[in-house]
Short mmCIF file of C-alpha atoms and ligand atoms in Angstrom, two decimals:
data_model
loop_
_atom_site.label_atom_id
_atom_site.label_comp_id
_atom_site.label_asym_id
_atom_site.label_seq_id
_atom_site.Cartn_x
_atom_site.Cartn_y
_atom_site.Cartn_z
CA MET A 94 -26.09 -56.49 -24.09
CA THR A 95 -24.19 -57.48 -20.98
CA ILE A 96 -20.45 -57.25 -20.84
CA ALA A 97 -18.65 -60.18 -19.31
CA ARG A 98 -16.81 -59.35 -16.12
CA PRO A 99 -13.10 -59.15 -16.80
CA GLN A 100 -10.78 -61.51 -14.97
CA VAL A 101 -9.60 -60.17 -11.59
CA PRO A 102 -5.94 -59.24 -11.95
CA ALA A 103 -3.57 -61.25 -9.79
CA ALA A 104 -2.50 -58.09 -7.95
CA LEU A 105 -6.02 -57.57 -6.54
CA GLY A 106 -6.58 -61.26 -5.96
CA GLY A 107 -4.16 -61.24 -3.02
CA TYR A 108 -6.35 -58.82 -1.02
CA PRO A 109 -9.88 -59.82 -1.82
CA ARG A 110 -11.26 -58.37 1.41
CA ILE A 111 -9.93 -54.85 0.95
CA ARG A 112 -12.09 -52.87 -1.41
CA MET A 113 -11.89 -49.13 -0.82
CA ARG A 114 -14.85 -48.59 -3.10
CA ARG A 115 -17.29 -50.29 -0.73
CA ASN A 116 -17.44 -47.06 1.29
CA ARG A 117 -18.16 -45.03 -1.84
CA GLN A 118 -20.93 -47.03 -3.43
CA SER A 119 -23.92 -44.86 -2.62
CA PRO A 120 -24.81 -41.48 -1.18
CA TRP A 121 -25.86 -42.75 2.25
CA ILE A 122 -22.54 -44.48 2.92
CA ARG A 123 -20.55 -41.59 1.49
CA ARG A 124 -22.41 -39.31 3.91
CA LEU A 125 -21.69 -41.63 6.84
CA VAL A 126 -17.94 -41.81 6.22
CA ALA A 127 -17.36 -38.17 5.23
CA GLU A 128 -14.44 -36.77 7.25
CA SER A 129 -15.26 -33.12 6.78
CA SER A 130 -18.31 -31.12 5.96
CA LEU A 131 -19.29 -27.65 4.94
CA CYS A 132 -22.36 -25.85 6.19
CA VAL A 133 -23.80 -22.36 6.30
CA ASP A 134 -22.31 -21.86 9.79
CA ASP A 135 -18.84 -21.91 8.21
CA LEU A 136 -19.37 -18.86 6.01
CA ILE A 137 -18.42 -15.21 6.41
CA TRP A 138 -19.53 -12.85 3.64
CA PRO A 139 -17.23 -9.90 2.78
CA VAL A 140 -19.22 -6.95 1.38
CA PHE A 141 -18.32 -3.56 -0.11
CA VAL A 142 -20.10 -0.36 0.86
CA VAL A 143 -20.18 2.87 -1.15
CA GLU A 144 -21.54 6.38 -0.43
CA GLY A 145 -25.00 7.34 -1.63
CA GLU A 146 -28.49 5.95 -1.79
CA ASN A 147 -29.92 3.19 -3.91
CA ARG A 148 -26.50 2.84 -5.49
CA ARG A 149 -25.21 -0.43 -6.86
CA GLU A 150 -21.91 -0.70 -8.76
CA SER A 151 -20.43 -3.83 -10.30
CA VAL A 152 -16.82 -4.65 -9.52
CA LEU A 153 -15.50 -5.50 -12.98
CA SER A 154 -12.82 -7.95 -11.87
CA MET A 155 -15.27 -9.76 -9.55
CA PRO A 156 -18.33 -10.76 -11.60
CA GLY A 157 -21.37 -11.03 -9.34
CA VAL A 158 -19.89 -8.76 -6.64
CA GLU A 159 -21.25 -5.25 -6.17
CA ARG A 160 -20.51 -2.20 -4.09
CA LEU A 161 -23.73 -1.18 -2.38
CA SER A 162 -24.87 1.99 -0.68
CA CYS A 163 -25.88 1.54 2.98
CA ASP A 164 -29.61 1.14 2.25
CA LEU A 165 -29.03 -1.64 -0.31
CA LEU A 166 -26.31 -3.18 1.83
CA VAL A 167 -28.74 -3.57 4.72
CA GLN A 168 -31.14 -5.38 2.38
CA ALA A 169 -28.34 -7.66 1.17
CA VAL A 170 -27.30 -8.41 4.73
CA GLY A 171 -30.94 -9.27 5.40
CA GLU A 172 -30.72 -11.83 2.64
CA ALA A 173 -27.55 -13.27 4.19
CA ALA A 174 -29.29 -13.42 7.57
CA GLY A 175 -32.24 -15.20 5.99
CA LEU A 176 -29.89 -17.80 4.57
CA GLY A 177 -28.31 -18.32 7.99
CA VAL A 178 -24.89 -16.78 7.25
CA PRO A 179 -23.46 -15.94 10.70
CA ALA A 180 -21.35 -12.89 9.87
CA VAL A 181 -20.42 -10.27 7.29
CA ALA A 182 -17.14 -8.36 6.86
CA VAL A 183 -17.66 -4.74 5.76
CA PHE A 184 -15.15 -2.95 3.49
CA PRO A 185 -15.56 0.66 2.37
CA PHE A 186 -15.00 2.23 -1.04
CA VAL A 187 -13.68 5.60 0.10
CA GLU A 188 -14.01 8.60 -2.22
CA ALA A 189 -10.64 9.85 -3.50
CA ALA A 190 -11.25 13.27 -1.91
CA LEU A 191 -11.27 11.68 1.56
CA LYS A 192 -7.99 9.80 1.14
CA THR A 193 -5.03 11.53 2.79
CA PRO A 194 -1.43 10.57 3.64
CA ASP A 195 -2.40 10.40 7.34
CA ALA A 196 -5.54 8.34 6.60
CA ARG A 197 -7.45 10.46 9.10
CA GLU A 198 -10.83 9.39 7.70
CA ALA A 199 -10.13 5.95 9.23
CA ILE A 200 -10.74 7.38 12.71
CA ASN A 201 -13.77 9.51 11.84
CA PRO A 202 -16.58 8.02 13.96
CA ASP A 203 -19.02 8.91 11.21
CA ASN A 204 -17.09 7.46 8.30
CA LEU A 205 -18.69 5.15 5.75
CA VAL A 206 -17.78 1.89 7.50
CA CYS A 207 -19.10 3.12 10.84
CA ARG A 208 -22.36 4.27 9.27
CA ALA A 209 -22.72 0.93 7.48
CA VAL A 210 -22.09 -0.99 10.71
CA ARG A 211 -24.65 1.10 12.61
CA ALA A 212 -27.24 0.55 9.86
CA ILE A 213 -26.61 -3.21 9.74
CA LYS A 214 -26.71 -3.63 13.50
CA ALA A 215 -29.88 -1.52 13.80
CA ALA A 216 -31.67 -3.75 11.28
CA PHE A 217 -30.09 -7.11 12.15
CA PRO A 218 -28.67 -7.06 15.68
CA ALA A 219 -28.05 -10.82 15.59
CA MET A 220 -25.78 -10.64 12.55
CA GLY A 221 -22.05 -10.76 13.34
CA VAL A 222 -20.23 -7.76 11.90
CA ILE A 223 -16.51 -7.73 11.20
CA CYS A 224 -14.40 -4.68 10.28
CA ASP A 225 -10.86 -4.49 8.96
CA ALA A 226 -8.38 -2.53 11.01
CA ALA A 227 -6.03 -1.23 8.32
CA LEU A 228 -5.52 2.13 6.70
CA ASP A 229 -5.42 1.26 2.99
CA PRO A 230 -8.93 2.40 1.97
CA PHE A 231 -8.25 5.78 3.62
CA ASN A 232 -4.60 6.29 2.71
CA SER A 233 -3.82 8.29 -0.42
CA LEU A 234 -0.71 6.12 -0.88
CA GLY A 235 -2.73 2.89 -0.74
CA HIS A 236 -0.70 1.36 2.10
CA ASP A 237 -2.08 -0.32 5.20
CA GLY A 238 0.08 1.94 7.35
CA ILE A 239 1.39 5.49 7.43
CA VAL A 240 4.23 6.19 5.04
CA CYS A 241 7.09 8.38 6.31
CA GLU A 242 10.01 9.09 4.01
CA GLY A 243 9.11 6.11 1.85
CA GLU A 244 8.79 3.69 4.76
CA VAL A 245 5.60 2.19 6.18
CA VAL A 246 6.15 3.07 9.83
CA ASN A 247 5.05 0.52 12.39
CA ASP A 248 4.37 2.11 15.77
CA ALA A 249 2.76 5.31 14.54
CA THR A 250 0.44 3.13 12.44
CA VAL A 251 -0.45 0.94 15.41
CA ALA A 252 -1.50 4.03 17.38
CA ILE A 253 -3.96 4.98 14.61
CA LEU A 254 -5.22 1.39 14.26
CA CYS A 255 -6.16 1.48 17.96
CA GLN A 256 -8.29 4.57 17.38
CA GLN A 257 -9.79 3.00 14.27
CA ALA A 258 -10.72 -0.12 16.24
CA ILE A 259 -12.40 2.02 18.89
CA VAL A 260 -14.57 3.99 16.45
CA GLN A 261 -15.59 0.73 14.80
CA ALA A 262 -16.40 -0.91 18.14
CA ARG A 263 -18.41 2.14 19.15
CA ALA A 264 -20.39 1.84 15.90
CA GLY A 265 -21.35 -1.69 16.94
CA CYS A 266 -18.74 -3.84 15.23
CA ASP A 267 -18.49 -7.28 16.90
CA ILE A 268 -15.11 -8.40 15.57
CA ILE A 269 -12.12 -6.19 14.82
CA ALA A 270 -9.98 -7.84 12.17
CA PRO A 271 -6.53 -6.24 11.91
CA SER A 272 -5.35 -6.93 8.37
CA ASP A 273 -2.41 -4.53 8.32
CA MET A 274 0.39 -6.86 9.46
CA MET A 275 2.09 -4.26 11.67
CA ASP A 276 3.99 -5.74 14.62
CA GLY A 277 2.39 -5.54 18.04
CA ARG A 278 -1.00 -4.35 16.86
CA ILE A 279 -3.05 -7.14 18.37
CA GLY A 280 -1.87 -6.41 21.93
CA ALA A 281 -2.19 -2.68 21.43
CA ILE A 282 -5.72 -2.95 19.99
CA ARG A 283 -6.75 -5.35 22.78
CA ASP A 284 -5.54 -2.85 25.40
CA ALA A 285 -7.26 0.04 23.64
CA LEU A 286 -10.56 -1.83 23.36
CA ASP A 287 -10.44 -2.94 26.99
CA THR A 288 -9.61 0.55 28.21
CA GLU A 289 -12.69 1.88 26.40
CA GLY A 290 -14.93 -0.80 27.87
CA PHE A 291 -15.08 -3.02 24.80
CA GLU A 292 -13.72 -6.14 26.44
CA ARG A 293 -16.44 -8.18 24.72
CA VAL A 294 -15.37 -7.13 21.22
CA LEU A 295 -13.47 -9.96 19.54
CA ILE A 296 -10.24 -9.77 17.58
CA MET A 297 -9.80 -11.92 14.49
CA SER A 298 -6.20 -11.47 13.50
CA TYR A 299 -5.12 -11.64 9.89
CA ALA A 300 -2.17 -13.41 11.45
CA ALA A 301 -0.56 -15.05 8.43
CA LYS A 302 -1.25 -12.67 5.59
CA TYR A 303 0.97 -13.04 2.57
CA ALA A 304 2.14 -10.39 0.09
CA SER A 305 0.01 -11.91 -2.64
CA ALA A 306 -0.85 -11.31 -6.28
CA PHE A 307 -4.37 -12.50 -5.50
CA TYR A 308 -5.55 -9.25 -3.87
CA GLY A 309 -5.78 -7.30 -7.15
CA PRO A 310 -9.57 -7.42 -7.62
CA PHE A 311 -10.15 -6.40 -3.97
CA ARG A 312 -8.03 -3.31 -4.51
CA ASP A 313 -10.28 -2.46 -7.48
CA ALA A 314 -13.32 -3.00 -5.30
CA VAL A 315 -12.18 -0.61 -2.55
CA GLY A 316 -10.45 1.75 -4.97
CA SER A 317 -7.02 1.44 -3.36
CA GLY A 318 -5.19 -0.31 -6.20
CA GLY A 319 -4.64 2.79 -8.30
CA CYS A 320 -3.17 4.63 -5.31
CA LEU A 321 -0.71 2.02 -4.18
CA VAL A 322 2.86 3.23 -4.36
CA GLY A 323 5.27 0.27 -4.40
CA ASP A 324 4.22 -3.03 -2.84
CA LYS A 325 3.37 -4.45 0.61
CA LYS A 326 6.32 -6.83 0.94
CA SER A 327 7.86 -4.96 3.88
CA TYR A 328 4.92 -5.94 6.09
CA GLN A 329 2.96 -8.78 4.47
CA MET A 330 4.61 -12.21 4.50
CA ASP A 331 6.88 -13.79 1.92
CA PRO A 332 5.00 -16.61 0.12
CA ALA A 333 8.09 -18.77 0.58
CA ASN A 334 7.61 -19.03 4.35
CA GLY A 335 5.58 -21.46 6.44
CA LEU A 336 7.42 -21.59 9.79
CA GLU A 337 7.32 -17.82 9.94
CA ALA A 338 3.52 -18.05 9.75
CA LEU A 339 3.57 -20.13 12.93
CA ARG A 340 5.64 -17.46 14.69
CA GLU A 341 3.22 -14.75 13.52
CA VAL A 342 0.26 -16.73 14.79
CA ALA A 343 1.96 -17.53 18.12
CA LEU A 344 2.60 -13.82 18.73
CA ASP A 345 -0.95 -12.80 17.87
CA ILE A 346 -2.37 -15.44 20.20
CA ALA A 347 -0.02 -14.30 22.98
CA GLU A 348 -1.16 -10.72 22.38
CA GLY A 349 -4.81 -11.67 22.75
CA ALA A 350 -6.26 -12.70 19.37
CA ASP A 351 -9.49 -14.66 19.80
CA MET A 352 -9.15 -16.27 16.39
CA VAL A 353 -6.65 -16.26 13.59
CA MET A 354 -6.78 -16.16 9.83
CA VAL A 355 -4.65 -17.39 6.97
CA LYS A 356 -4.84 -15.42 3.76
CA PRO A 357 -5.03 -16.07 0.80
CA GLY A 358 -6.72 -19.46 1.11
CA LEU A 359 -6.24 -22.00 -1.62
CA PRO A 360 -2.52 -21.41 -2.30
CA TYR A 361 -1.86 -21.61 1.47
CA LEU A 362 -3.82 -24.69 2.56
CA ASP A 363 -0.60 -26.13 3.99
CA VAL A 364 -0.38 -23.10 6.28
CA VAL A 365 -4.00 -23.51 7.37
CA ARG A 366 -3.25 -27.12 8.31
CA ARG A 367 -0.08 -26.25 10.22
CA VAL A 368 -1.68 -23.37 12.11
CA LYS A 369 -4.67 -25.46 13.14
CA GLU A 370 -2.48 -28.36 14.27
CA ALA A 371 0.03 -26.21 16.12
CA PHE A 372 -2.43 -24.03 18.05
CA GLY A 373 -5.91 -25.53 17.86
CA MET A 374 -7.31 -21.99 17.78
CA PRO A 375 -10.42 -21.01 15.84
CA THR A 376 -8.79 -20.69 12.42
CA PHE A 377 -10.25 -19.03 9.36
CA ALA A 378 -9.19 -19.00 5.73
CA TYR A 379 -9.89 -16.09 3.40
CA GLN A 380 -10.80 -17.14 -0.14
CA VAL A 381 -9.58 -13.83 -1.51
CA SER A 382 -10.73 -11.73 -4.42
CA GLY A 383 -8.26 -13.24 -6.89
CA GLU A 384 -9.35 -16.77 -6.03
CA TYR A 385 -12.96 -15.76 -6.55
CA ALA A 386 -12.08 -14.00 -9.84
CA MET A 387 -10.24 -17.08 -11.17
CA LEU A 388 -13.16 -19.33 -10.34
CA LYS A 389 -15.71 -16.96 -11.84
CA ALA A 390 -13.68 -16.39 -15.01
CA ALA A 391 -13.31 -20.09 -15.69
CA CYS A 392 -16.99 -20.70 -14.99
CA LEU A 393 -18.18 -17.80 -17.15
CA ASN A 394 -16.12 -19.30 -19.97
CA GLY A 395 -17.87 -22.62 -19.46
CA TRP A 396 -14.60 -24.27 -18.44
CA LEU A 397 -15.64 -25.23 -14.92
CA ASP A 398 -18.95 -25.99 -13.25
CA TYR A 399 -19.37 -23.06 -10.80
CA GLU A 400 -21.47 -24.81 -8.20
CA ARG A 401 -19.35 -27.94 -7.95
CA ALA A 402 -16.01 -26.13 -8.11
CA LEU A 403 -17.09 -23.59 -5.49
CA LEU A 404 -18.24 -26.18 -2.98
CA GLU A 405 -15.13 -28.29 -3.58
CA MET A 406 -12.85 -25.31 -2.93
CA LEU A 407 -14.73 -24.33 0.21
CA LEU A 408 -14.69 -27.90 1.50
CA SER A 409 -10.91 -28.02 0.96
CA PHE A 410 -10.53 -25.31 3.62
CA LYS A 411 -12.52 -27.40 6.08
CA ARG A 412 -10.48 -30.50 5.26
CA ALA A 413 -7.29 -28.51 5.83
CA GLY A 414 -8.52 -27.65 9.33
CA ALA A 415 -10.23 -24.28 8.97
CA ASP A 416 -13.27 -23.59 11.12
CA GLY A 417 -14.71 -21.16 8.60
CA VAL A 418 -14.12 -19.32 5.35
CA LEU A 419 -14.48 -15.74 4.24
CA THR A 420 -15.83 -15.96 0.71
CA TYR A 421 -17.43 -13.54 -1.73
CA ALA A 422 -19.53 -16.49 -2.86
CA ALA A 423 -21.06 -16.97 0.62
CA LEU A 424 -24.63 -16.39 -0.53
CA ASP A 425 -24.28 -18.74 -3.51
CA ALA A 426 -22.71 -21.36 -1.26
CA ALA A 427 -25.40 -20.89 1.40
CA ARG A 428 -28.15 -21.41 -1.17
CA LEU A 429 -26.46 -24.52 -2.52
CA LEU A 430 -25.88 -25.96 0.94
CA ARG A 431 -29.52 -25.38 1.81
CA GLY A 432 -30.55 -27.07 -1.41
CA GLU A 433 -32.15 -23.92 -2.82
C1 PBG B 529 -6.49 -4.52 3.29
C2 PBG B 529 -7.05 -5.82 2.89
C3 PBG B 529 -6.78 -6.51 1.71
C4 PBG B 529 -7.62 -7.60 1.70
C5 PBG B 529 -8.39 -7.56 2.87
N1 PBG B 529 -8.00 -6.46 3.61
C6 PBG B 529 -5.87 -6.20 0.58
C7 PBG B 529 -4.47 -5.92 0.79
O1 PBG B 529 -3.87 -6.28 1.82
O2 PBG B 529 -3.89 -5.33 -0.11
C8 PBG B 529 -7.66 -8.59 0.57
C9 PBG B 529 -8.96 -9.24 0.34
C10 PBG B 529 -9.11 -9.86 -0.98
O3 PBG B 529 -8.25 -9.83 -1.88
O4 PBG B 529 -10.19 -10.43 -1.17
N2 PBG B 529 -5.57 -4.52 4.29
#
């Protein structure tokens, strides 16, 4: 049975030539007019490393994400390399016995992150490796900086971050990513790296990092959540502020950041857009653990289609102006984008 075409309403009749749907009628034209696109080159895969051998632990609040011992991590990075993912970001789960108030394990050249970086670079020299500069995995109080008399102290922390960056660079890390939000750390780390001969090591600044509720699952994954005394609001940004993010980014660029990041991602797409427009720098968005957990939870309940929702979220970062995205779903996304 055919249905008779309804009468064209008068409102449309006045503009018979303008039909927005013409550009949407089939895949080939939709591909031609697409304003943004997502590809494997846009993905950075954050991974968690744990002590031991042949060890694999699920992170309960992040279904599908595992902490891996170095040997298994190298295999997993091999998989990422095979899929064409350009870089991984390595985060350590540090044993409680090694956490101290001075976070001294952070500057041990043979600590877990450094060993993981050496193993990855030995097996896959062409894979980009990113390390956080921040003390939280190593600090018994769970803070990104050193706590003195209840305060997270800035300059003493920056001095340790410089040493941390150097041990990581020496281990073979390509990009130091300060995620601590101390003032002045980008310039100080740049100087420290240059003085040690690491002028080719890049700095990706977590420039606009908000004091967010969406980091909870990450803190489970690195085992810092249980330790955290108080909150991080005295150094991470207030979610109410957008202009302040531009000032943070401007400072980090002036101090020598090669690229900047906005974090979390989805709740801060406006900030991604403003940062990209104001500075035109390589700009990254971090789809953080809580964003991943929300997506996974809804999908595991059958409430959302994982593949479609994931690609739509990742594309939204590109549309907002990001050059790339850190996502725990990087391998899933890479497979989907390659049509596998
Ligand atoms: C630590 C750090 C955090 C994240 C990356 N580096 C957590 C925090 O600041 O508490 C969050 C990543 C995520 O939630 O996925 N400085």
